């Protein structure tokens, strides 16, 4: 086994049960894009499903190891690249893509946000993430972890927390728990694109101070009467509002803006 590199966020998956649970989400006749194959813990099982696997790995030292290990698979392609700068549109001919990866913790959130710009190419994504991030991305209105990230994600995708994974499943073991989530793009965002600016402004302001009510957090953006007119109680906190209620506020803001 090669030494794990901290700067690449390398925590290699060693628990076969977790590997199998992730791999069982896939079947042949699909194009899978694996981010960060590492030493191939997931890649082997993914290739055995018969799917075509394109893997993007940043660490140059792992490239020969991966190429040797999977040389006999015709359905394997490896690219040495940084997923954060990768041109995903270059793969549009291979779409629809299913993405999968045990993501380095510092890469996960910026990568997922980049991928939100490429949703038409993507059927779904299965990512292993730090548990806190997984919880925020999958939270529903009223959950403790529900916030800006949850609302913005829910507008574009359905998200499900699939598997909770303890530190011992990795070598070296990280300090935090992890979880695998599925992100499936919606056919259409819930908030129509022409309301995106209003929506993002309202979501950001509404969660600016979690313990404050909408009436207070939205001061200067939308009046108390306007909140009521949009059908929402201004005495509520943002954390209980679902995506449709944020959409109603965005609509109201858009049609009543100066
Ligand atoms: N998939 C392997 C596993 O489960 O054992 C490795 C997972 S490890 C948490 C993350 C992998 O992503 C490492 O192999 C690391 O080198 C790679 N990596 C880190 N930053 C990356 C980036 N920006 N683009 C592509 N790969 C990256």
Short mmCIF file of C-alpha atoms and ligand atoms in Angstrom, two decimals:
data_model
loop_
_atom_site.label_atom_id
_atom_site.label_comp_id
_atom_site.label_asym_id
_atom_site.label_seq_id
_atom_site.Cartn_x
_atom_site.Cartn_y
_atom_site.Cartn_z
CA UNK A 1 0.00 0.00 0.00
CA UNK A 2 1.33 3.49 -0.87
CA UNK A 3 1.63 6.07 1.88
CA UNK A 4 -1.49 8.23 2.17
CA UNK A 5 -0.89 11.91 1.44
CA UNK A 6 -2.59 14.37 3.71
CA UNK A 7 -2.42 17.25 1.24
CA UNK A 8 -4.52 15.25 -1.24
CA UNK A 9 -7.04 14.36 1.47
CA UNK A 10 -6.21 10.67 1.15
CA UNK A 11 -8.24 8.44 3.45
CA UNK A 12 -8.47 5.13 1.63
CA UNK A 13 -11.60 3.06 2.05
CA UNK A 14 -10.74 -0.34 3.56
CA UNK A 15 -14.14 -1.60 4.74
CA UNK A 16 -15.33 -4.05 2.08
CA UNK A 17 -18.95 -3.89 3.29
CA UNK A 18 -19.04 -0.15 2.65
CA UNK A 19 -17.34 -0.64 -0.75
CA UNK A 20 -19.98 -3.23 -1.70
CA UNK A 21 -22.86 -1.03 -0.54
CA UNK A 22 -21.62 1.80 -2.76
CA UNK A 23 -20.85 -0.44 -5.76
CA UNK A 24 -24.31 -2.07 -5.50
CA UNK A 25 -25.83 1.25 -6.56
CA UNK A 26 -24.39 0.74 -10.06
CA UNK A 27 -24.90 -1.68 -12.94
CA UNK A 28 -23.42 -2.12 -16.42
CA UNK A 29 -24.22 -0.15 -19.58
CA UNK A 30 -23.52 3.14 -17.87
CA UNK A 31 -20.71 5.67 -17.94
CA UNK A 32 -19.36 6.33 -14.50
CA UNK A 33 -17.06 9.20 -13.67
CA UNK A 34 -15.07 8.44 -10.55
CA UNK A 35 -13.47 11.38 -8.76
CA UNK A 36 -10.33 10.49 -6.80
CA UNK A 37 -9.94 6.72 -7.33
CA UNK A 38 -6.95 6.63 -4.95
CA UNK A 39 -5.70 3.05 -4.97
CA UNK A 40 -8.85 1.80 -6.63
CA UNK A 41 -10.87 0.60 -3.64
CA UNK A 42 -14.15 1.51 -5.37
CA UNK A 43 -12.85 1.37 -8.94
CA UNK A 44 -12.39 -2.42 -8.96
CA UNK A 45 -16.00 -3.09 -8.00
CA UNK A 46 -17.30 -0.40 -10.36
CA UNK A 47 -15.38 -1.94 -13.28
CA UNK A 48 -16.73 -5.39 -12.41
CA UNK A 49 -20.29 -4.11 -12.93
CA UNK A 50 -19.33 -3.80 -16.62
CA UNK A 51 -19.88 -0.06 -16.64
CA UNK A 52 -17.40 2.21 -18.44
CA UNK A 53 -15.38 3.96 -15.77
CA UNK A 54 -13.53 7.23 -16.34
CA UNK A 55 -11.45 8.09 -13.30
CA UNK A 56 -9.92 11.48 -12.50
CA UNK A 57 -7.03 11.40 -10.04
CA UNK A 58 -4.91 14.38 -9.01
CA UNK A 59 -1.98 12.53 -7.40
CA UNK A 60 0.55 11.69 -10.15
CA UNK A 61 2.15 8.99 -8.00
CA UNK A 62 -1.05 6.94 -8.07
CA UNK A 63 -1.36 6.95 -11.87
CA UNK A 64 1.07 4.04 -12.62
CA UNK A 65 -0.39 2.00 -9.78
CA UNK A 66 -3.94 2.44 -11.10
CA UNK A 67 -2.93 1.83 -14.71
CA UNK A 68 -1.17 -1.42 -13.74
CA UNK A 69 -3.96 -2.60 -11.51
CA UNK A 70 -6.67 -2.11 -14.11
CA UNK A 71 -4.67 -2.63 -17.33
CA UNK A 72 -6.74 -5.70 -18.23
CA UNK A 73 -10.03 -3.80 -18.13
CA UNK A 74 -11.15 -2.41 -21.49
CA UNK A 75 -13.80 -0.34 -19.74
CA UNK A 76 -11.26 1.73 -17.73
CA UNK A 77 -9.92 5.19 -18.59
CA UNK A 78 -7.75 7.22 -16.28
CA UNK A 79 -6.99 10.93 -16.43
CA UNK A 80 -4.50 12.69 -14.22
CA UNK A 81 -6.29 15.97 -13.49
CA UNK A 82 -7.66 18.24 -10.81
CA UNK A 83 -11.42 17.67 -10.60
CA UNK A 84 -11.81 21.29 -9.48
CA UNK A 85 -10.52 22.55 -12.87
CA UNK A 86 -11.66 19.65 -14.99
CA UNK A 87 -13.63 20.53 -18.13
CA UNK A 88 -16.72 18.38 -17.59
CA UNK A 89 -18.27 19.61 -20.86
CA UNK A 90 -15.49 17.67 -22.66
CA UNK A 91 -17.40 14.53 -21.58
CA UNK A 92 -20.76 15.67 -22.94
CA UNK A 93 -20.64 13.06 -25.72
CA UNK A 94 -20.50 10.35 -23.07
CA UNK A 95 -23.44 11.76 -21.12
CA UNK A 96 -25.54 10.92 -19.21
CA UNK A 97 -22.87 10.43 -16.57
CA UNK A 98 -23.18 8.91 -13.14
CA UNK A 99 -20.61 10.40 -10.77
CA UNK A 100 -19.11 8.58 -7.83
CA UNK A 101 -16.30 9.23 -5.41
CA UNK A 102 -14.96 9.14 -1.91
CA UNK A 103 -14.14 12.82 -1.98
CA UNK A 104 -11.31 14.58 -0.20
CA UNK A 105 -12.98 16.71 2.46
CA UNK A 106 -11.56 20.05 1.27
CA UNK A 107 -12.62 19.37 -2.31
CA UNK A 108 -16.18 18.16 -1.72
CA UNK A 109 -18.18 21.37 -1.37
CA UNK A 110 -16.45 23.41 -4.13
CA UNK A 111 -16.61 20.40 -6.47
CA UNK A 112 -20.31 19.79 -5.85
CA UNK A 113 -20.98 23.48 -6.50
CA UNK A 114 -19.05 23.32 -9.77
CA UNK A 115 -21.04 20.26 -10.77
CA UNK A 116 -24.29 22.16 -10.23
CA UNK A 117 -23.36 24.07 -13.40
CA UNK A 118 -23.25 20.81 -15.37
CA UNK A 119 -26.44 19.10 -14.20
CA UNK A 120 -27.81 18.42 -17.71
CA UNK A 121 -24.88 15.99 -18.21
CA UNK A 122 -25.50 14.14 -14.98
CA UNK A 123 -27.95 11.37 -14.02
CA UNK A 124 -26.85 11.31 -10.40
CA UNK A 125 -23.89 11.53 -8.02
CA UNK A 126 -22.92 9.26 -5.15
CA UNK A 127 -20.37 10.93 -2.93
CA UNK A 128 -18.74 10.02 0.36
CA UNK A 129 -18.47 13.23 2.36
CA UNK A 130 -17.73 14.46 5.81
CA UNK A 131 -20.92 13.65 7.78
CA UNK A 132 -21.67 17.32 8.64
CA UNK A 133 -21.58 18.33 4.99
CA UNK A 134 -23.70 15.32 4.00
CA UNK A 135 -26.22 16.26 6.70
CA UNK A 136 -26.43 19.86 5.50
CA UNK A 137 -26.84 18.88 1.85
CA UNK A 138 -29.65 16.42 2.64
CA UNK A 139 -31.44 18.32 5.46
CA UNK A 140 -35.15 19.08 5.16
CA UNK A 141 -36.98 22.12 6.59
CA UNK A 142 -37.04 21.88 10.38
CA UNK A 143 -33.93 19.65 10.67
CA UNK A 144 -31.03 20.92 12.81
CA UNK A 145 -28.65 21.02 9.85
CA UNK A 146 -31.04 22.82 7.50
CA UNK A 147 -29.56 26.03 6.11
CA UNK A 148 -28.59 27.95 2.98
CA UNK A 149 -26.70 25.01 1.50
CA UNK A 150 -29.72 22.69 1.93
CA UNK A 151 -32.15 25.15 0.31
CA UNK A 152 -29.90 25.96 -2.65
CA UNK A 153 -29.25 22.24 -3.23
CA UNK A 154 -32.90 21.26 -2.83
CA UNK A 155 -33.89 23.77 -5.49
CA UNK A 156 -31.84 21.90 -8.09
CA UNK A 157 -31.60 18.30 -6.86
CA UNK A 158 -33.14 15.59 -4.74
CA UNK A 159 -30.71 14.45 -2.08
CA UNK A 160 -30.68 11.35 0.12
CA UNK A 161 -28.31 10.31 2.88
CA UNK A 162 -27.66 6.64 2.13
CA UNK A 163 -24.90 5.27 4.36
CA UNK A 164 -23.27 6.55 7.54
CA UNK A 165 -19.63 5.54 7.69
CA UNK A 166 -17.40 5.52 10.81
CA UNK A 167 -13.72 6.60 10.76
CA UNK A 168 -12.49 2.97 11.06
CA UNK A 169 -13.72 2.27 7.53
CA UNK A 170 -10.69 4.22 6.23
CA UNK A 171 -6.93 4.04 6.37
CA UNK A 172 -5.75 6.37 7.77
CA UNK A 173 -8.91 6.94 9.85
CA UNK A 174 -10.16 10.54 9.58
CA UNK A 175 -11.11 12.47 12.72
CA UNK A 176 -14.74 12.81 11.66
CA UNK A 177 -17.63 10.58 10.61
CA UNK A 178 -18.52 10.30 6.96
CA UNK A 179 -21.63 9.55 4.94
CA UNK A 180 -22.53 8.59 1.40
CA UNK A 181 -25.21 10.71 -0.22
CA UNK A 182 -27.02 10.48 -3.53
CA UNK A 183 -27.67 13.72 -5.41
CA UNK A 184 -30.13 13.48 -8.31
CA UNK A 185 -30.71 16.55 -10.47
CA UNK A 186 -34.34 17.56 -10.89
CA UNK A 187 -35.67 17.90 -14.43
CA UNK A 188 -36.38 21.55 -13.67
CA UNK A 189 -35.30 23.67 -10.71
CA UNK A 190 -38.19 24.42 -8.33
CA UNK A 191 -37.42 28.14 -8.50
CA UNK A 192 -37.60 29.30 -12.14
CA UNK A 193 -34.25 30.68 -13.42
CA UNK A 194 -35.64 34.22 -13.82
CA UNK A 195 -36.17 34.31 -10.04
CA UNK A 196 -32.70 33.00 -9.12
CA UNK A 197 -31.28 36.39 -8.12
CA UNK A 198 -34.27 37.16 -5.86
CA UNK A 199 -34.18 33.62 -4.44
CA UNK A 200 -30.47 33.69 -3.54
CA UNK A 201 -30.77 37.16 -2.00
CA UNK A 202 -33.68 36.07 0.18
CA UNK A 203 -32.17 32.74 1.25
CA UNK A 204 -28.89 34.39 2.24
CA UNK A 205 -30.60 37.14 4.24
CA UNK A 206 -33.17 34.81 5.81
CA UNK A 207 -30.42 32.60 7.32
CA UNK A 208 -28.06 35.49 8.17
CA UNK A 209 -28.88 35.16 11.87
CA UNK A 210 -30.41 31.77 12.52
CA UNK A 211 -32.21 32.67 15.73
CA UNK A 212 -33.92 35.73 14.26
CA UNK A 213 -37.32 35.71 12.62
CA UNK A 214 -37.96 36.35 8.94
CA UNK A 215 -39.40 39.75 9.89
CA UNK A 216 -35.99 40.76 11.28
CA UNK A 217 -33.65 39.01 8.87
CA UNK A 218 -35.51 40.24 5.80
CA UNK A 219 -35.74 43.90 6.93
CA UNK A 220 -34.76 46.19 4.05
CA UNK A 221 -35.37 43.42 1.49
CA UNK A 222 -39.05 42.63 1.85
CA UNK A 223 -41.53 44.21 4.28
CA UNK A 224 -43.45 42.34 6.95
CA UNK A 225 -46.71 42.91 5.04
CA UNK A 226 -45.13 41.56 1.87
CA UNK A 227 -44.07 38.39 3.74
CA UNK A 228 -47.68 38.00 4.89
CA UNK A 229 -48.93 38.66 1.33
CA UNK A 230 -46.62 35.90 0.09
CA UNK A 231 -48.55 33.60 2.46
CA UNK A 232 -45.85 33.24 5.11
CA UNK A 233 -45.86 34.01 8.82
CA UNK A 234 -43.14 36.67 9.39
CA UNK A 235 -42.69 35.42 12.97
CA UNK A 236 -41.16 32.16 11.69
CA UNK A 237 -37.46 31.42 11.37
CA UNK A 238 -35.89 30.54 8.01
CA UNK A 239 -35.05 27.06 9.29
CA UNK A 240 -38.70 25.94 9.04
CA UNK A 241 -39.36 27.25 5.51
CA UNK A 242 -39.35 24.75 2.68
CA UNK A 243 -38.22 25.44 -0.87
CA UNK A 244 -41.74 26.34 -2.08
CA UNK A 245 -42.04 29.00 0.62
CA UNK A 246 -38.69 30.49 -0.41
CA UNK A 247 -39.96 30.42 -3.98
CA UNK A 248 -43.09 32.36 -2.92
CA UNK A 249 -40.92 35.02 -1.26
CA UNK A 250 -38.68 35.23 -4.34
CA UNK A 251 -41.73 35.66 -6.59
CA UNK A 252 -43.09 38.39 -4.37
CA UNK A 253 -39.73 40.18 -4.27
CA UNK A 254 -39.38 39.94 -8.04
CA UNK A 255 -42.80 41.32 -8.87
CA UNK A 256 -42.71 44.08 -6.26
CA UNK A 257 -39.11 45.23 -6.62
CA UNK A 258 -38.60 48.87 -7.67
N1 LIG B 1 -11.47 6.38 -3.82
C1 LIG B 1 -10.35 6.04 -2.94
C2 LIG B 1 -10.85 5.23 -1.78
O1 LIG B 1 -12.04 5.29 -1.50
O2 LIG B 1 -10.03 4.56 -1.14
C3 LIG B 1 -9.59 7.30 -2.48
C4 LIG B 1 -10.39 8.29 -1.68
S1 LIG B 1 -9.42 9.60 -0.98
C5 LIG B 1 -10.53 10.17 0.28
C6 LIG B 1 -9.55 10.93 -2.14
C7 LIG B 1 -8.80 10.75 -3.46
O3 LIG B 1 -8.99 11.94 -4.26
C8 LIG B 1 -7.30 10.61 -3.32
O4 LIG B 1 -6.87 9.57 -4.16
C9 LIG B 1 -6.72 11.95 -3.77
O5 LIG B 1 -5.42 11.86 -4.30
C10 LIG B 1 -7.74 12.37 -4.80
N2 LIG B 1 -7.83 13.82 -5.00
C11 LIG B 1 -7.59 14.81 -4.11
N3 LIG B 1 -7.85 16.00 -4.63
C12 LIG B 1 -8.30 15.79 -5.89
C13 LIG B 1 -8.72 16.63 -6.96
N4 LIG B 1 -8.77 17.95 -6.80
N5 LIG B 1 -9.09 16.06 -8.13
C14 LIG B 1 -9.05 14.71 -8.30
N6 LIG B 1 -8.66 13.87 -7.33
C15 LIG B 1 -8.30 14.39 -6.14
#
